[in-house]
Amino acid sequence: MSIVYVARTSKGFRYVNAHRSDLLSKVKDLSDVSKSDLVRACVYVSTKKDGGERLNFTAFYEALLEAKGVNVAVGGTAGVGKAGRKLSFITTVQGYGNLLVGKAYTAMLDLNPGDEFTIKLSKKSIRLVPVCGDEEGE
């Protein structure tokens, strides 16, 4: 039976990529055991404050995916907003007549609380133009 090498990180345990074949062969060798026993045998276990055993399933499955060549992103996703959510670029006038522009849109433009805008109205559109520090006009 081969030994699986893991490294401890701030988020728990992480499989060391230098030994991909060890993890894959261990999983293949132990294909008849329960998932809990498999995670335990591959040393993805930590100790709780009360001394009990915690099985780190997420770290194990991430390591298994990486060993199979699937790149697992660590630390979230790039970009603004939540993963999988697409921006619609549509907003609705709320009950009190307010028009809300969401955080995802303001983050795309690097806007901060307190930024001021001039409101430009035309027949069928509203434009928000940033107010410059120097009042030169447009």
CSV table of C-alpha atoms in Angstrom, one decimal:
chain,number,residue,atom,x,y,z
A,1,MET,CA,0.0,0.0,0.0
A,2,SER,CA,1.3,3.4,-0.9
A,3,ILE,CA,1.6,6.5,1.4
A,4,VAL,CA,-0.3,9.6,0.6
A,5,TYR,CA,1.4,12.9,1.4
A,6,VAL,CA,-0.6,15.9,2.5
A,7,ALA,CA,0.4,19.4,3.5
A,8,ARG,CA,-1.4,21.4,6.2
A,9,THR,CA,-2.6,24.8,5.0
A,10,SER,CA,-4.7,27.6,6.6
A,11,LYS,CA,-7.8,26.0,5.2
A,12,GLY,CA,-7.0,22.5,6.4
A,13,PHE,CA,-5.2,19.8,4.5
A,14,ARG,CA,-4.0,19.9,0.9
A,15,TYR,CA,-2.7,17.1,-1.3
A,16,VAL,CA,0.9,17.6,-2.4
A,17,ASN,CA,0.8,17.5,-6.2
A,18,ALA,CA,4.2,15.8,-6.4
A,19,HIS,CA,2.5,12.5,-5.4
A,20,ARG,CA,-0.6,12.3,-7.6
A,21,SER,CA,-0.1,8.7,-8.4
A,22,ASP,CA,0.0,7.8,-4.7
A,23,LEU,CA,-3.5,9.3,-4.0
A,24,LEU,CA,-5.0,7.8,-7.2
A,25,SER,CA,-3.5,4.3,-6.4
A,26,LYS,CA,-4.7,4.4,-2.8
A,27,VAL,CA,-8.2,5.3,-3.9
A,28,LYS,CA,-8.1,2.5,-6.4
A,29,ASP,CA,-6.8,0.0,-3.8
A,30,LEU,CA,-9.5,1.0,-1.3
A,31,SER,CA,-12.4,1.1,-3.7
A,32,ASP,CA,-14.4,-1.3,-1.6
A,33,VAL,CA,-14.4,0.7,1.7
A,34,SER,CA,-16.8,3.4,2.8
A,35,LYS,CA,-16.2,7.0,1.9
A,36,SER,CA,-15.4,7.9,5.6
A,37,ASP,CA,-12.8,5.1,5.8
A,38,LEU,CA,-11.3,6.2,2.5
A,39,VAL,CA,-10.9,9.8,3.7
A,40,ARG,CA,-9.5,8.5,7.0
A,41,ALA,CA,-7.0,6.2,5.2
A,42,CYS,CA,-5.8,9.0,3.0
A,43,VAL,CA,-5.0,11.1,6.2
A,44,TYR,CA,-7.6,13.9,5.5
A,45,VAL,CA,-8.4,14.0,9.2
A,46,SER,CA,-8.1,16.8,11.8
A,47,THR,CA,-8.9,17.1,15.5
A,48,LYS,CA,-11.8,19.1,16.8
A,49,LYS,CA,-11.5,21.3,19.9
A,50,ASP,CA,-13.3,18.7,21.9
A,51,GLY,CA,-10.8,16.0,20.8
A,52,GLY,CA,-13.1,14.4,18.3
A,53,GLU,CA,-12.1,13.4,14.8
A,54,ARG,CA,-13.1,15.6,11.8
A,55,LEU,CA,-13.0,14.1,8.3
A,56,ASN,CA,-12.0,16.7,5.7
A,57,PHE,CA,-14.1,15.5,2.8
A,58,THR,CA,-13.8,18.8,0.8
A,59,ALA,CA,-10.0,18.8,1.0
A,60,PHE,CA,-9.9,15.1,0.0
A,61,TYR,CA,-12.2,15.6,-3.0
A,62,GLU,CA,-10.3,18.7,-4.1
A,63,ALA,CA,-7.0,16.7,-3.9
A,64,LEU,CA,-8.5,13.8,-5.8
A,65,LEU,CA,-9.7,16.2,-8.6
A,66,GLU,CA,-6.3,17.8,-8.8
A,67,ALA,CA,-4.7,14.4,-8.9
A,68,LYS,CA,-6.9,13.6,-11.9
A,69,GLY,CA,-5.8,16.8,-13.6
A,70,VAL,CA,-8.8,19.0,-12.8
A,71,ASN,CA,-7.7,22.5,-11.7
A,72,VAL,CA,-9.6,23.4,-8.5
A,73,ALA,CA,-9.6,27.2,-7.9
A,74,VAL,CA,-8.6,28.1,-4.3
A,75,GLY,CA,-9.9,31.3,-2.7
A,76,GLY,CA,-13.0,31.9,-4.7
A,77,THR,CA,-13.6,33.2,-8.1
A,78,ALA,CA,-12.2,36.1,-10.1
A,79,GLY,CA,-14.4,39.0,-11.0
A,80,VAL,CA,-17.3,40.7,-9.3
A,81,GLY,CA,-20.3,39.1,-7.7
A,82,LYS,CA,-21.0,35.4,-6.9
A,83,ALA,CA,-19.9,32.6,-9.0
A,84,GLY,CA,-22.4,31.5,-11.6
A,85,ARG,CA,-24.5,34.6,-11.4
A,86,LYS,CA,-24.7,36.6,-14.6
A,87,LEU,CA,-25.4,40.4,-14.6
A,88,SER,CA,-28.6,41.3,-16.4
A,89,PHE,CA,-27.9,45.0,-16.8
A,90,ILE,CA,-31.6,45.6,-16.0
A,91,THR,CA,-33.0,47.4,-13.0
A,92,THR,CA,-36.5,48.3,-11.8
A,93,VAL,CA,-38.0,51.4,-10.2
A,94,GLN,CA,-38.7,50.5,-6.6
A,95,GLY,CA,-41.9,51.3,-4.7
A,96,TYR,CA,-40.7,54.7,-3.5
A,97,GLY,CA,-39.5,55.7,-6.9
A,98,ASN,CA,-35.9,54.9,-6.3
A,99,LEU,CA,-33.7,53.4,-9.0
A,100,LEU,CA,-31.2,50.9,-7.6
A,101,VAL,CA,-27.9,50.2,-9.2
A,102,GLY,CA,-26.4,47.1,-7.5
A,103,LYS,CA,-23.0,46.6,-5.9
A,104,ALA,CA,-21.8,44.4,-8.8
A,105,TYR,CA,-22.2,47.3,-11.2
A,106,THR,CA,-20.7,49.9,-9.0
A,107,ALA,CA,-17.7,47.6,-8.3
A,108,MET,CA,-17.2,47.2,-12.1
A,109,LEU,CA,-16.7,51.0,-12.3
A,110,ASP,CA,-14.7,51.2,-9.1
A,111,LEU,CA,-17.3,53.5,-7.5
A,112,ASN,CA,-17.2,54.2,-3.8
A,113,PRO,CA,-19.8,55.4,-1.2
A,114,GLY,CA,-20.0,59.2,-1.5
A,115,ASP,CA,-19.1,59.5,-5.2
A,116,GLU,CA,-21.3,62.2,-6.8
A,117,PHE,CA,-23.0,62.2,-10.2
A,118,THR,CA,-24.9,64.6,-12.3
A,119,ILE,CA,-28.2,63.2,-13.6
A,120,LYS,CA,-28.7,63.8,-17.3
A,121,LEU,CA,-32.3,63.1,-18.6
A,122,SER,CA,-33.4,62.7,-22.2
A,123,LYS,CA,-36.7,61.5,-23.6
A,124,LYS,CA,-36.1,57.8,-22.9
A,125,SER,CA,-32.9,57.5,-20.9
A,126,ILE,CA,-31.1,58.5,-17.7
A,127,ARG,CA,-27.3,59.1,-17.7
A,128,LEU,CA,-25.2,59.4,-14.6
A,129,VAL,CA,-22.1,61.5,-15.2
A,130,PRO,CA,-19.4,61.6,-12.5
A,131,VAL,CA,-19.0,65.0,-10.9
A,132,CYS,CA,-15.4,66.1,-11.4
A,133,GLY,CA,-13.5,67.8,-8.5
A,134,ASP,CA,-12.7,70.7,-10.8
A,135,GLU,CA,-16.0,72.4,-12.0
A,136,GLU,CA,-14.9,72.9,-15.6
A,137,GLY,CA,-18.3,71.9,-17.1
A,138,GLU,CA,-19.0,69.6,-20.1
